[in-house]
mmCIF file of C-alpha atoms and ligand atoms in Angstrom:
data_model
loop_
_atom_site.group_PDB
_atom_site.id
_atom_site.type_symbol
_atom_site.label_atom_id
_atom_site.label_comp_id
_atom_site.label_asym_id
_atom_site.label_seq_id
_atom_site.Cartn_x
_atom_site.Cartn_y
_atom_site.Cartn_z
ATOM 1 C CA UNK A 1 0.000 0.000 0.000
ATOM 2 C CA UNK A 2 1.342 3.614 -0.944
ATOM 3 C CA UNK A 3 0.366 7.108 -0.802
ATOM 4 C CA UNK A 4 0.664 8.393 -4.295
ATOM 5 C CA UNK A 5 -0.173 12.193 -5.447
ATOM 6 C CA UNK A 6 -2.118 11.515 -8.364
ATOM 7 C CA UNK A 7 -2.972 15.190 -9.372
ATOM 8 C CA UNK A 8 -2.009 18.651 -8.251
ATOM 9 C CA UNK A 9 -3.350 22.188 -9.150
ATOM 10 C CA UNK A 10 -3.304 25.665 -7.673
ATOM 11 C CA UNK A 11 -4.853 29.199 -8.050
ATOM 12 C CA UNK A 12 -3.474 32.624 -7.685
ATOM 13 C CA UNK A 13 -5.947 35.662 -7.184
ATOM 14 C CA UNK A 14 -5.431 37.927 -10.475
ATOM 15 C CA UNK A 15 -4.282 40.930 -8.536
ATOM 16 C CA UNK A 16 -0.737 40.978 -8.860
ATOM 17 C CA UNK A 17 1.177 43.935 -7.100
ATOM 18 C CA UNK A 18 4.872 44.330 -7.864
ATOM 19 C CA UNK A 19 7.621 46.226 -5.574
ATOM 20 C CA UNK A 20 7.347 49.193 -7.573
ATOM 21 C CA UNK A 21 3.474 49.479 -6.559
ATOM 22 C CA UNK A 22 4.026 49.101 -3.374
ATOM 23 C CA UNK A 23 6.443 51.832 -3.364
ATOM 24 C CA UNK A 24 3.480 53.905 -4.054
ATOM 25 C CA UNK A 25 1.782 53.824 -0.698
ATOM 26 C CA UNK A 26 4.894 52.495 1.790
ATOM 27 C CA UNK A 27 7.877 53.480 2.204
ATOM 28 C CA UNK A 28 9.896 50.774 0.702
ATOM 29 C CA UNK A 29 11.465 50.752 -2.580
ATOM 30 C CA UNK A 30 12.222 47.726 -5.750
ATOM 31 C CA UNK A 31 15.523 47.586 -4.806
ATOM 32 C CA UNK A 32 15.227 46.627 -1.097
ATOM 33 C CA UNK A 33 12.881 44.139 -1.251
ATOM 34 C CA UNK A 34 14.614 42.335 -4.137
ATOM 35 C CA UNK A 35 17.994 42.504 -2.023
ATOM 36 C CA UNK A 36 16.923 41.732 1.373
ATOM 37 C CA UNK A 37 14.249 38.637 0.144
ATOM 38 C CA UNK A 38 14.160 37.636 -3.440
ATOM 39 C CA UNK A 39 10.535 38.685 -4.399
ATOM 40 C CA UNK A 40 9.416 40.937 -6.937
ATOM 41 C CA UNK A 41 5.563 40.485 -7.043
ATOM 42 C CA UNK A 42 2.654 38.941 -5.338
ATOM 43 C CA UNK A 43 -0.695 38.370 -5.942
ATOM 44 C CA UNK A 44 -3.377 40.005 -3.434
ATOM 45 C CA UNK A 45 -7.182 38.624 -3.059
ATOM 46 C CA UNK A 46 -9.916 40.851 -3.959
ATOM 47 C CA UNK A 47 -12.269 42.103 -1.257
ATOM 48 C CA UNK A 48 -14.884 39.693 -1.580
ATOM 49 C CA UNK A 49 -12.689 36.628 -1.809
ATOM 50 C CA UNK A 50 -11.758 34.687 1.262
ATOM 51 C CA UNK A 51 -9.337 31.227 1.791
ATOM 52 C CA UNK A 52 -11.913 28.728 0.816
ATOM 53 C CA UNK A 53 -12.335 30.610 -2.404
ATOM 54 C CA UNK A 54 -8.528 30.522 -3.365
ATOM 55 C CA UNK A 55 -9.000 26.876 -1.763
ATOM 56 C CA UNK A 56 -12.065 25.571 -4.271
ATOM 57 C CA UNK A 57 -10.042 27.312 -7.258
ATOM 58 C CA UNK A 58 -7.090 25.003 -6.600
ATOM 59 C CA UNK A 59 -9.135 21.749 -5.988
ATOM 60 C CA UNK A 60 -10.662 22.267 -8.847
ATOM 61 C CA UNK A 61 -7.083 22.623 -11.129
ATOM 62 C CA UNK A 62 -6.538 19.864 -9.137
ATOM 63 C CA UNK A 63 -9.743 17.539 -10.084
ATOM 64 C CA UNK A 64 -9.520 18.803 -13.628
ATOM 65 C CA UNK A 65 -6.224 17.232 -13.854
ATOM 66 C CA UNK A 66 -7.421 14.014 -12.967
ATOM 67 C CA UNK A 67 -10.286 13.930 -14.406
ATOM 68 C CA UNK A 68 -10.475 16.903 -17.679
ATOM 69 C CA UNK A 69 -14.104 18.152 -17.924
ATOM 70 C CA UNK A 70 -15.311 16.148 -15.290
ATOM 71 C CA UNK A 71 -13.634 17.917 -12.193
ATOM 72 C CA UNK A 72 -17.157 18.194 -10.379
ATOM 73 C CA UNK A 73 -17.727 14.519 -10.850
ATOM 74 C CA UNK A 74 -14.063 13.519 -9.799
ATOM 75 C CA UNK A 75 -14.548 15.367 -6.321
ATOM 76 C CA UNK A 76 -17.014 12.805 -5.446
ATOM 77 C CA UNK A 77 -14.584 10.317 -5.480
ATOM 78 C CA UNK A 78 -12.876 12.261 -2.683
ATOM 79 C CA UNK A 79 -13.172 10.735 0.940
ATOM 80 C CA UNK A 80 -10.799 13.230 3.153
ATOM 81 C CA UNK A 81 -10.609 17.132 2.676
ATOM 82 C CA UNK A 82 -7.561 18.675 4.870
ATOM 83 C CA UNK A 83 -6.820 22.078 4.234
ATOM 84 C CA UNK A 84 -3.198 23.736 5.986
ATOM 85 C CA UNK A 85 -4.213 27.019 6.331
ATOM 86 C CA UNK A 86 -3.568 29.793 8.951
ATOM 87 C CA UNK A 87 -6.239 32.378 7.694
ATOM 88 C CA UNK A 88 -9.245 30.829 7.592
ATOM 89 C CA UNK A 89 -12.304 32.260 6.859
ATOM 90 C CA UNK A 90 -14.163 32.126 10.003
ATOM 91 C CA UNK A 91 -12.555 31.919 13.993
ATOM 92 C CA UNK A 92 -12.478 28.366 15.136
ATOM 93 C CA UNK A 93 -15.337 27.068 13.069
ATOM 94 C CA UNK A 94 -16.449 26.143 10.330
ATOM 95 C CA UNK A 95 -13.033 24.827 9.419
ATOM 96 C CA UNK A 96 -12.303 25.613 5.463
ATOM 97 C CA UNK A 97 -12.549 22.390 4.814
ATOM 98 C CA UNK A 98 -15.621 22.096 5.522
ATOM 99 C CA UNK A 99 -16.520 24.961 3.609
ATOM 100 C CA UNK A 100 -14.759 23.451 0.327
ATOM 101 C CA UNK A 101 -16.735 20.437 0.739
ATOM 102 C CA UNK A 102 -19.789 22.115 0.641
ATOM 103 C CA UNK A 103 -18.901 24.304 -2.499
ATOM 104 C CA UNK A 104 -17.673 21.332 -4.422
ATOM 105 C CA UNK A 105 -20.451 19.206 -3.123
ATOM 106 C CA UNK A 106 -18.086 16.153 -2.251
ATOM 107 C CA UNK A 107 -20.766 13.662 -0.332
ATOM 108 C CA UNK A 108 -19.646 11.097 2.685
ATOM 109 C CA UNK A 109 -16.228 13.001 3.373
ATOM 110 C CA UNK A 110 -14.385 13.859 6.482
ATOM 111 C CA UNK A 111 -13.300 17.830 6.155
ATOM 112 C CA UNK A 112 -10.678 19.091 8.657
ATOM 113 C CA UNK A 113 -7.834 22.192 8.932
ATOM 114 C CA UNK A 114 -4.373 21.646 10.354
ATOM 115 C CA UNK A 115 -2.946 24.612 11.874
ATOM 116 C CA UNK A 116 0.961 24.579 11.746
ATOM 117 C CA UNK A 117 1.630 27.792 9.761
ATOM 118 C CA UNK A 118 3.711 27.216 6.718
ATOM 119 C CA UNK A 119 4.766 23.997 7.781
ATOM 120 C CA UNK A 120 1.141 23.057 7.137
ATOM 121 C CA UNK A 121 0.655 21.508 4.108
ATOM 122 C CA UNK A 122 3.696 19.128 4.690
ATOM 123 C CA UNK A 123 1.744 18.000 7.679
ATOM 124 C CA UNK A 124 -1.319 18.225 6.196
ATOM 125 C CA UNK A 125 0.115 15.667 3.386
ATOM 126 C CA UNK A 126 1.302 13.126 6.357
ATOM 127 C CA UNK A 127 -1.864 13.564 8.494
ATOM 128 C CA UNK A 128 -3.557 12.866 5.276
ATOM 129 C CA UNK A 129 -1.509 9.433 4.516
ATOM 130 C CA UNK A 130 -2.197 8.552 8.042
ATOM 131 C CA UNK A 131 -6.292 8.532 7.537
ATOM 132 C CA UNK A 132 -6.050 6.759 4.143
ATOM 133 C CA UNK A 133 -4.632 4.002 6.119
ATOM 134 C CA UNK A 134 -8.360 3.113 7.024
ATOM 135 C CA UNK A 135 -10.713 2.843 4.943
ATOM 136 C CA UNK A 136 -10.627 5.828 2.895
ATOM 137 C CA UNK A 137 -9.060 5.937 -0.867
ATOM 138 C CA UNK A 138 -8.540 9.350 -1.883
ATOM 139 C CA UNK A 139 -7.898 12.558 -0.202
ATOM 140 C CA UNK A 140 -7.815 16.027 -1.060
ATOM 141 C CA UNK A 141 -4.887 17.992 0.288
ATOM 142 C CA UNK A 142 -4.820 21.690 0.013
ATOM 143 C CA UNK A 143 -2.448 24.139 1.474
ATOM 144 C CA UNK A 144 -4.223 28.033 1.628
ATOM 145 C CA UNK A 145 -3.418 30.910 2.639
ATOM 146 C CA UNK A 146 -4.901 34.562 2.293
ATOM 147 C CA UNK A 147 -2.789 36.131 4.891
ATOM 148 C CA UNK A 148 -2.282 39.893 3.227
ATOM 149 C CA UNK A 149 -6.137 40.298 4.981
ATOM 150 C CA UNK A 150 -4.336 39.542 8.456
ATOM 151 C CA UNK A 151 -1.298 41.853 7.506
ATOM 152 C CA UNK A 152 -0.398 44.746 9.107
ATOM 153 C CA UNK A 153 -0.042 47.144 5.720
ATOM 154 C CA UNK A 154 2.121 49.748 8.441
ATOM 155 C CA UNK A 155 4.596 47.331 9.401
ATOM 156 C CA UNK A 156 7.090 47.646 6.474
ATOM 157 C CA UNK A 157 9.314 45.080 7.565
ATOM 158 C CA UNK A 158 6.738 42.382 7.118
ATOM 159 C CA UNK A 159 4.148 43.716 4.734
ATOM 160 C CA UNK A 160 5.945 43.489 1.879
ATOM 161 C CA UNK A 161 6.853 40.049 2.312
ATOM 162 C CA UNK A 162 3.452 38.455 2.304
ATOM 163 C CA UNK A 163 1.136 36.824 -0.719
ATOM 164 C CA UNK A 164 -2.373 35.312 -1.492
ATOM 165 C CA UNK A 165 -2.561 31.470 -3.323
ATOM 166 C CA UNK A 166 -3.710 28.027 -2.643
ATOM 167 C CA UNK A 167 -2.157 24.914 -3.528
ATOM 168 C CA UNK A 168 -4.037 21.292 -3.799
ATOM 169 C CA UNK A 169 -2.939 17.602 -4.165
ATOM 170 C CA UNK A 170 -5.109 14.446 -4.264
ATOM 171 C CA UNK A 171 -3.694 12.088 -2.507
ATOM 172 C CA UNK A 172 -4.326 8.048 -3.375
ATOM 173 C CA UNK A 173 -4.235 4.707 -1.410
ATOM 174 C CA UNK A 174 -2.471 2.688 -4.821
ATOM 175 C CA UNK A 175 -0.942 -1.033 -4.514
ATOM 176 C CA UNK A 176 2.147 0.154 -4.861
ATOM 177 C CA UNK A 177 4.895 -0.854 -2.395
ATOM 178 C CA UNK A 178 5.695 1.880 0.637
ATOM 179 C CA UNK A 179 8.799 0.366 1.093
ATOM 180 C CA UNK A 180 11.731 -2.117 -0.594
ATOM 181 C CA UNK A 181 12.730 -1.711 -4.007
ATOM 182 C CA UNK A 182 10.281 -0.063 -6.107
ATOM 183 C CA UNK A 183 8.136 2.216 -3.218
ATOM 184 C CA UNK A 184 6.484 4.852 -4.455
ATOM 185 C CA UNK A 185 4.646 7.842 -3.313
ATOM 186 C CA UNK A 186 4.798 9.777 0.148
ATOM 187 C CA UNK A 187 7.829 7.518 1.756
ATOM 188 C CA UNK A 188 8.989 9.423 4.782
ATOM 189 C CA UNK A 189 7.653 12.989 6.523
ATOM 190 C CA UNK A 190 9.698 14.532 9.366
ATOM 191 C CA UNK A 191 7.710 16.785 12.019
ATOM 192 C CA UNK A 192 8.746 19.295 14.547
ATOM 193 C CA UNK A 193 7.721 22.000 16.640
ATOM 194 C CA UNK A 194 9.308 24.465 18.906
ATOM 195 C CA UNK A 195 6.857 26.068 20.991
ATOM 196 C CA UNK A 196 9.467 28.139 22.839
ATOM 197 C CA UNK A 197 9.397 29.958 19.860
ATOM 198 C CA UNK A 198 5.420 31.188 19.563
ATOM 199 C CA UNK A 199 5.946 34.006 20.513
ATOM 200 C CA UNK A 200 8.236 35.084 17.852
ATOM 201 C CA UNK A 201 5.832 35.100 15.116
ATOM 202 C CA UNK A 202 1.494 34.993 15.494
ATOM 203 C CA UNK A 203 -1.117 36.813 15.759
ATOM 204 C CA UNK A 204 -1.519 37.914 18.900
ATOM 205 C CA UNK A 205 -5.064 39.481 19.403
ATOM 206 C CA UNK A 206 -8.256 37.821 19.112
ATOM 207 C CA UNK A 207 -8.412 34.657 20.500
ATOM 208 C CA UNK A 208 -9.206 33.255 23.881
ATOM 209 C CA UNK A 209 -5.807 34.656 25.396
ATOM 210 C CA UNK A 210 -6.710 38.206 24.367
ATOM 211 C CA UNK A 211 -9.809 38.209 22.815
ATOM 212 C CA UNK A 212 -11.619 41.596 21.852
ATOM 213 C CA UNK A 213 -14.316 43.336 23.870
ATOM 214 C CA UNK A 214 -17.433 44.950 23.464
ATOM 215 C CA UNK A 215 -16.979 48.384 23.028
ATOM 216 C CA UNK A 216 -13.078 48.208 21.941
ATOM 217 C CA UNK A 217 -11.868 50.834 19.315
ATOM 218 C CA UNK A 218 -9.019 48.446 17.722
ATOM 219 C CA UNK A 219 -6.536 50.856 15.677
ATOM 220 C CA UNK A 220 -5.237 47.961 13.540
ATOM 221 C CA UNK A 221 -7.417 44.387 12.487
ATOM 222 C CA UNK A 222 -6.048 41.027 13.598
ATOM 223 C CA UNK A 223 -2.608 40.594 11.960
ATOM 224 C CA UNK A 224 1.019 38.740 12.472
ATOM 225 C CA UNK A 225 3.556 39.768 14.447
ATOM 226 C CA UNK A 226 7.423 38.941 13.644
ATOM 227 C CA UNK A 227 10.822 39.037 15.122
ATOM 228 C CA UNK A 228 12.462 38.980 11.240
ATOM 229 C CA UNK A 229 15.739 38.136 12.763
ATOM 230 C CA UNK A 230 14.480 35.286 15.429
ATOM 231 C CA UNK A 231 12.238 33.630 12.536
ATOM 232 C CA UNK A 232 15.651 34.290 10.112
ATOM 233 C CA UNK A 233 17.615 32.294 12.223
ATOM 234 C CA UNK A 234 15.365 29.619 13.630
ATOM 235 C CA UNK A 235 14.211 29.058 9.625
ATOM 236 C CA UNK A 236 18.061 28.944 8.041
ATOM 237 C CA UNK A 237 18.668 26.046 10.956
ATOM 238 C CA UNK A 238 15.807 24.305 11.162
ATOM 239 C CA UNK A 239 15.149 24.234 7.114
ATOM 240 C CA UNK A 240 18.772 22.723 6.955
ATOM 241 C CA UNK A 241 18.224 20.510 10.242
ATOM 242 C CA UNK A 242 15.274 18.732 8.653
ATOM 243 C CA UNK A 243 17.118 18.125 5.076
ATOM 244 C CA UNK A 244 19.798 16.501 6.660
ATOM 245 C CA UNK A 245 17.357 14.360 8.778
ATOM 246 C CA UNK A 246 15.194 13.071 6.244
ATOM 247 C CA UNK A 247 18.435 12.209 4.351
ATOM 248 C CA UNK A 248 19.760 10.440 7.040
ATOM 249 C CA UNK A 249 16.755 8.387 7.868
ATOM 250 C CA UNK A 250 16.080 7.487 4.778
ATOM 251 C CA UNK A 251 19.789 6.645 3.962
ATOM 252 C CA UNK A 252 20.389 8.434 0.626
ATOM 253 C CA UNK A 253 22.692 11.618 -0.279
ATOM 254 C CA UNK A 254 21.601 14.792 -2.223
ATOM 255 C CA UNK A 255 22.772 12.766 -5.553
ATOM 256 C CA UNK A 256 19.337 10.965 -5.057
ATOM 257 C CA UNK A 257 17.060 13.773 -4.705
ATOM 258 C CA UNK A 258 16.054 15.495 -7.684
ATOM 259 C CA UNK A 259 14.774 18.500 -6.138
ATOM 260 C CA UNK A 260 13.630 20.356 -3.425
ATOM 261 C CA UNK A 261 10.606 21.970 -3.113
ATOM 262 C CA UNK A 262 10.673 24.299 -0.217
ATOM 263 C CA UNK A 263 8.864 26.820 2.063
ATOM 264 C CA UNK A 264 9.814 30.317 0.565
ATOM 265 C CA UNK A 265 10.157 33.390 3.007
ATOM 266 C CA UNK A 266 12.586 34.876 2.404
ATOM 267 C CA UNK A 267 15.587 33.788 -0.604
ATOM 268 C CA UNK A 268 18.201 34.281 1.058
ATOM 269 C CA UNK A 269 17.136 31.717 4.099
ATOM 270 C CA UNK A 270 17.379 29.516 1.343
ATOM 271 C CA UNK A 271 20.975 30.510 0.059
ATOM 272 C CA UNK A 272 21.824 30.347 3.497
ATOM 273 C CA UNK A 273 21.183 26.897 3.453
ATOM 274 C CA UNK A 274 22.435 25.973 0.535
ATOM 275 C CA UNK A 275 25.472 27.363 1.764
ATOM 276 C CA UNK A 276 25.562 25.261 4.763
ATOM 277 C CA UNK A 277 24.622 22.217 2.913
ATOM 278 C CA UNK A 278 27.405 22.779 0.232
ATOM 279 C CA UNK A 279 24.609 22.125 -2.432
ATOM 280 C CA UNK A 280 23.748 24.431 -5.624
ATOM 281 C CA UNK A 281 20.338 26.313 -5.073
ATOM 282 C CA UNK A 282 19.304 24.882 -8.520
ATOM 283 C CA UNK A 283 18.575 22.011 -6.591
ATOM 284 C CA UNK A 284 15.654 24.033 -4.911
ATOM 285 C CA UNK A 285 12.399 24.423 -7.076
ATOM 286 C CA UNK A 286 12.027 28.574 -6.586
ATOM 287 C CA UNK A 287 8.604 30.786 -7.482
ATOM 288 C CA UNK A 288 9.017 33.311 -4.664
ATOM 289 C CA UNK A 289 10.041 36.218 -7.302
ATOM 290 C CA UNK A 290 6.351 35.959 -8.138
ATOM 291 C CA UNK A 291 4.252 35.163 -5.362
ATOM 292 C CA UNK A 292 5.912 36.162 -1.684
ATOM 293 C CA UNK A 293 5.399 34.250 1.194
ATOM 294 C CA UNK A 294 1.975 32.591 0.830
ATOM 295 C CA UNK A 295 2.300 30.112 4.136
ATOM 296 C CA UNK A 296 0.232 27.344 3.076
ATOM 297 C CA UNK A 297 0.608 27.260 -0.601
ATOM 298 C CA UNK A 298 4.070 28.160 -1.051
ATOM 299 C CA UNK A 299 4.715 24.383 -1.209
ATOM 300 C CA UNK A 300 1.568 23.091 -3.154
ATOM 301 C CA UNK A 301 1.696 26.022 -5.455
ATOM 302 C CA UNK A 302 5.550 25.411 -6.406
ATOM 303 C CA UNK A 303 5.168 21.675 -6.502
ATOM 304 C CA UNK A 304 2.037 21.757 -8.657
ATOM 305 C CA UNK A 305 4.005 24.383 -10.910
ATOM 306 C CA UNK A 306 7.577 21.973 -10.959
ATOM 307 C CA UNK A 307 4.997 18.916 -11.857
ATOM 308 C CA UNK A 308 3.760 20.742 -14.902
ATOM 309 C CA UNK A 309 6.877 22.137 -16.056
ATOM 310 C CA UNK A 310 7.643 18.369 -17.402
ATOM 311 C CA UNK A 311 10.678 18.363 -15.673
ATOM 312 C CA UNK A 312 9.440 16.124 -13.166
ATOM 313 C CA UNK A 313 8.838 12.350 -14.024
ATOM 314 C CA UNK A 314 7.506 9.370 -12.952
ATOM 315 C CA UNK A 315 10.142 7.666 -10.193
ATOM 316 C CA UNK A 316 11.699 10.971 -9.246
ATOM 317 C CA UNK A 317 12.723 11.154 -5.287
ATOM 318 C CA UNK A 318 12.049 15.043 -4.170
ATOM 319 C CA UNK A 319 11.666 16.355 -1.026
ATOM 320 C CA UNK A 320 9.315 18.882 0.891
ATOM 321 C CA UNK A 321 10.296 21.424 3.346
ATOM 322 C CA UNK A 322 8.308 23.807 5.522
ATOM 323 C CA UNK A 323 8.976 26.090 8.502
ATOM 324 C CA UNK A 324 6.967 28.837 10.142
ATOM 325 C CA UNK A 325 4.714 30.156 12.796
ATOM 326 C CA UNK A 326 4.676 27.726 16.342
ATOM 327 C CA UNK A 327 7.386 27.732 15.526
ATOM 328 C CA UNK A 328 7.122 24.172 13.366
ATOM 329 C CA UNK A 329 8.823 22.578 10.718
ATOM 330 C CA UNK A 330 8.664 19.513 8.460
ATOM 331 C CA UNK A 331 9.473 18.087 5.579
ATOM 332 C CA UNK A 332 8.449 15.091 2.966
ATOM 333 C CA UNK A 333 10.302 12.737 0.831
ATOM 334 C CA UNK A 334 7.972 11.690 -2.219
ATOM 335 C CA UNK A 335 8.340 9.106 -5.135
ATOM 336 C CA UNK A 336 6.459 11.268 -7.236
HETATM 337 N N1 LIG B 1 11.748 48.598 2.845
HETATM 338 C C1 LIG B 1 12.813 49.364 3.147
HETATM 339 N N2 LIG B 1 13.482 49.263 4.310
HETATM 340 C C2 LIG B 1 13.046 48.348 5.199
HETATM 341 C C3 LIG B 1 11.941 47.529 4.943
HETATM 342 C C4 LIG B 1 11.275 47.666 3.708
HETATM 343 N N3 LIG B 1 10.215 46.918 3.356
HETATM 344 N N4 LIG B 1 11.745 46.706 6.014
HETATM 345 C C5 LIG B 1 12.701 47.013 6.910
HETATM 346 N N5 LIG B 1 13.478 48.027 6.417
HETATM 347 C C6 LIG B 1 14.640 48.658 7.044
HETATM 348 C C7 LIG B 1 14.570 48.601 8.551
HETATM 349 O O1 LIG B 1 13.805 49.680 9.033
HETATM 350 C C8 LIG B 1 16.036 48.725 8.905
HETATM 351 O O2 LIG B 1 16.406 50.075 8.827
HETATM 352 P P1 LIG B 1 17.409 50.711 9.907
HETATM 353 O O3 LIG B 1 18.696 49.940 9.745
HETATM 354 O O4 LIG B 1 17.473 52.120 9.500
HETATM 355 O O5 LIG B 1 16.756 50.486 11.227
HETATM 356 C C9 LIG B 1 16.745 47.984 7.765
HETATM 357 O O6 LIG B 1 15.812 47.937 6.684
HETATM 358 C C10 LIG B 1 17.171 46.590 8.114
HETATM 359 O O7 LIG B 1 16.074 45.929 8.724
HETATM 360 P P2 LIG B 1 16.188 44.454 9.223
HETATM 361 O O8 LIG B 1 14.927 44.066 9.892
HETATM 362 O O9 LIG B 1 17.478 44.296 9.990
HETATM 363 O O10 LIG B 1 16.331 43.710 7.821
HETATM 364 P P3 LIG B 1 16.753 42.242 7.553
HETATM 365 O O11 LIG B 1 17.873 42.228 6.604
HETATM 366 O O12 LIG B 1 16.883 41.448 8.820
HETATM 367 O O13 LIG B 1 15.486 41.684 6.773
HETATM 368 C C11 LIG B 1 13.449 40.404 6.995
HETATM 369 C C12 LIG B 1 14.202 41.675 7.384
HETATM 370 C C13 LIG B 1 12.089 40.420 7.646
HETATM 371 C C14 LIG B 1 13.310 40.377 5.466
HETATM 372 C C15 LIG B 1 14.274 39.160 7.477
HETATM 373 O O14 LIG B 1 14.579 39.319 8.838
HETATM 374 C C16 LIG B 1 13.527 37.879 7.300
HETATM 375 O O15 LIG B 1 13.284 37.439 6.172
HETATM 376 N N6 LIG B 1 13.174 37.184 8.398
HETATM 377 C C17 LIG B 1 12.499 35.912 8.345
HETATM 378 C C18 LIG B 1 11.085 36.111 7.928
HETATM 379 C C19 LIG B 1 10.351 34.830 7.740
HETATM 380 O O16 LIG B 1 10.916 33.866 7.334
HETATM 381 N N7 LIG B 1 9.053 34.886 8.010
HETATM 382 C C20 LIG B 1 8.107 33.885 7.749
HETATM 383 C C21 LIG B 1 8.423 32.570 8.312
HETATM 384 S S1 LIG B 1 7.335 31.394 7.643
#
């Protein structure tokens, strides 16, 4: 029995805003965001659209992968929706999932968010594996994220570093062999978290620890708080820490992997890494000129975009890597 991905898909909102606009409005220029993180654009929801909007969109890429003309009909053959997100559209409940099952009418499925910030779709992929183990046959995977509404649009130093996507995999219980010569599909995950770290990087206001009462003027909506340098350095070492883990347990060398897919903050975490890992940084699959930080879907959206590029074939080893808010981390090795 293996845990194959089967299709992916993803969805950007059509707003794109480079450096340049933003220039406009903060005080911020091209030039320093290009130096100091890699990106050049990102794409920002409209009003009216929330997660499971961005969520649906990439399902749907997804299901009309599999299944060309027919995506409606294909979602009924889904039995698990889990959605990594860390902006959903409503407090506590209804979870997105549940919300994308209703739009795409998928009957007789369990629907369920995991809430591990950017590491979330790499967990959301393992939790997912986990559940197909009973029995269930397909699952819907979707990492989403629509965090420039939880932004605070003052706070330069993290404003411009934030963008709006969703990501989706289906994920399948196949015959295939999980292990021995010939395994395929999702073949190891590593998870971690380092709650020492929360307070380093969330959202501070709103929930049960400081929730808002009646009668309270806020001055700014809900949005994240970060210690740039703390997240810097906790990302560069715990990005590297969980390469060199999953490499170790599994017993291979880079030479194996084809590529890495990985969370994307900020670029230079990842030449950082590289550096440390003496490895080329063509060996990471990169979009973040174009889209920012979008949490949940960096890894979905990059991975659906590196499976369509043709580049990626049948029997390929890559790996996953996510880091973020928790503070967690995680990463997946796939036989894609
Ligand atoms: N435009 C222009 N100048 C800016 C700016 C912006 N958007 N944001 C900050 N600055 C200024 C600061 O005010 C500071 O000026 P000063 O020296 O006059 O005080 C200067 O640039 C340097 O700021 P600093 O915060 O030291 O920059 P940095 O090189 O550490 O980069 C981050 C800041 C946020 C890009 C970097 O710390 C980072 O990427 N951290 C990790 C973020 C992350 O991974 N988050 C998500 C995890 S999932």
């Amino acid at each position: 029995m293996a845990f194959e991905i089967i299709a992916t898909g993803h969805y950007v909102p059509s707003r794109r805003v480079t450096n340049d606009d933003l220039a406009q409005t903060i005080d911020t220029s091209d030039e320093w965001i290009r130096s100091h993180t890699g990106i050049g654009s990102r794409h920002i929801a409209s009003e009216d659209q929330a997660t499971s909007d961005l969520a649906v969109e990439a399902a749907l890429n997804a299901l009309e992968q599999l299944a060309p003309g027919k995506a409606m009909e294909a979602a009924k053959t889904i039995d698990l929706i889990v959605v990594g997100t860390s902006s959903p559209d409503y407090y506590g409940f209804p979870s997105v999932a549940c919300i994308v099952q209703e739009k795409l009418k998928i009957e007789n499925a369990g629907a369920f968010d995991v809430v591990a910030a950017c590491s979330g779709f790499v967990y959301s992929l393992d939790a997912a594996a986990g559940m197909l183990r009973g029995n269930r046959k397909r699952a819907l995977v979707i990492g989403a994220d629509l965090l420039t509404k939880i932004t605070d649009w003052s706070d330069r130093g993290t404003c411009v570093l934030f963008g709006d996507a969703a990501g989706a995999a289906i994920l399948e219980k196949t015959d295939a062999p999980e292990e021995g010569p010939g395994k395929r599909g999702l073949i190891r995950t590593v998870l971690g978290s380092e709650g020492s770290g929360a307070s380093e990087l969330l959202c501070a206001r709103g929930g049960t620890r400081d929730p808002f009462k009646a009668g309270e003027t806020l001055d700014k909506p809900i949005h994240i708080y970060m210690n740039g340098q703390a997240v810097y350095n906790f990302a560069v070492r715990a990005f590297t820490d969980t390469i060199e883990r999953l490499l170790e347990e599994e017993g291979i060398t880079f030479k194996d992997v084809k590529k890495i897919v990985p969370h994307q903050a900020n670029m230079r975490i990842i030449r950082a890494a590289a550096r440390r890992l003496k490895i080329s940084e063509d060996k990471f699959f990169m979009n973040i000129e174009k889209y920012a930080n979008t949490s949940n879907a960096t890894i979905p959206v990059a991975l659906d975009e590196y499976a369509r590029s043709g580049d990626l074939n049948r029997g390929d080893l890559i790996m996953t890597v996510g880091f973020g808010g928790g503070l967690t981390y995680a990463g997946n090795l796939i036989v894609w």
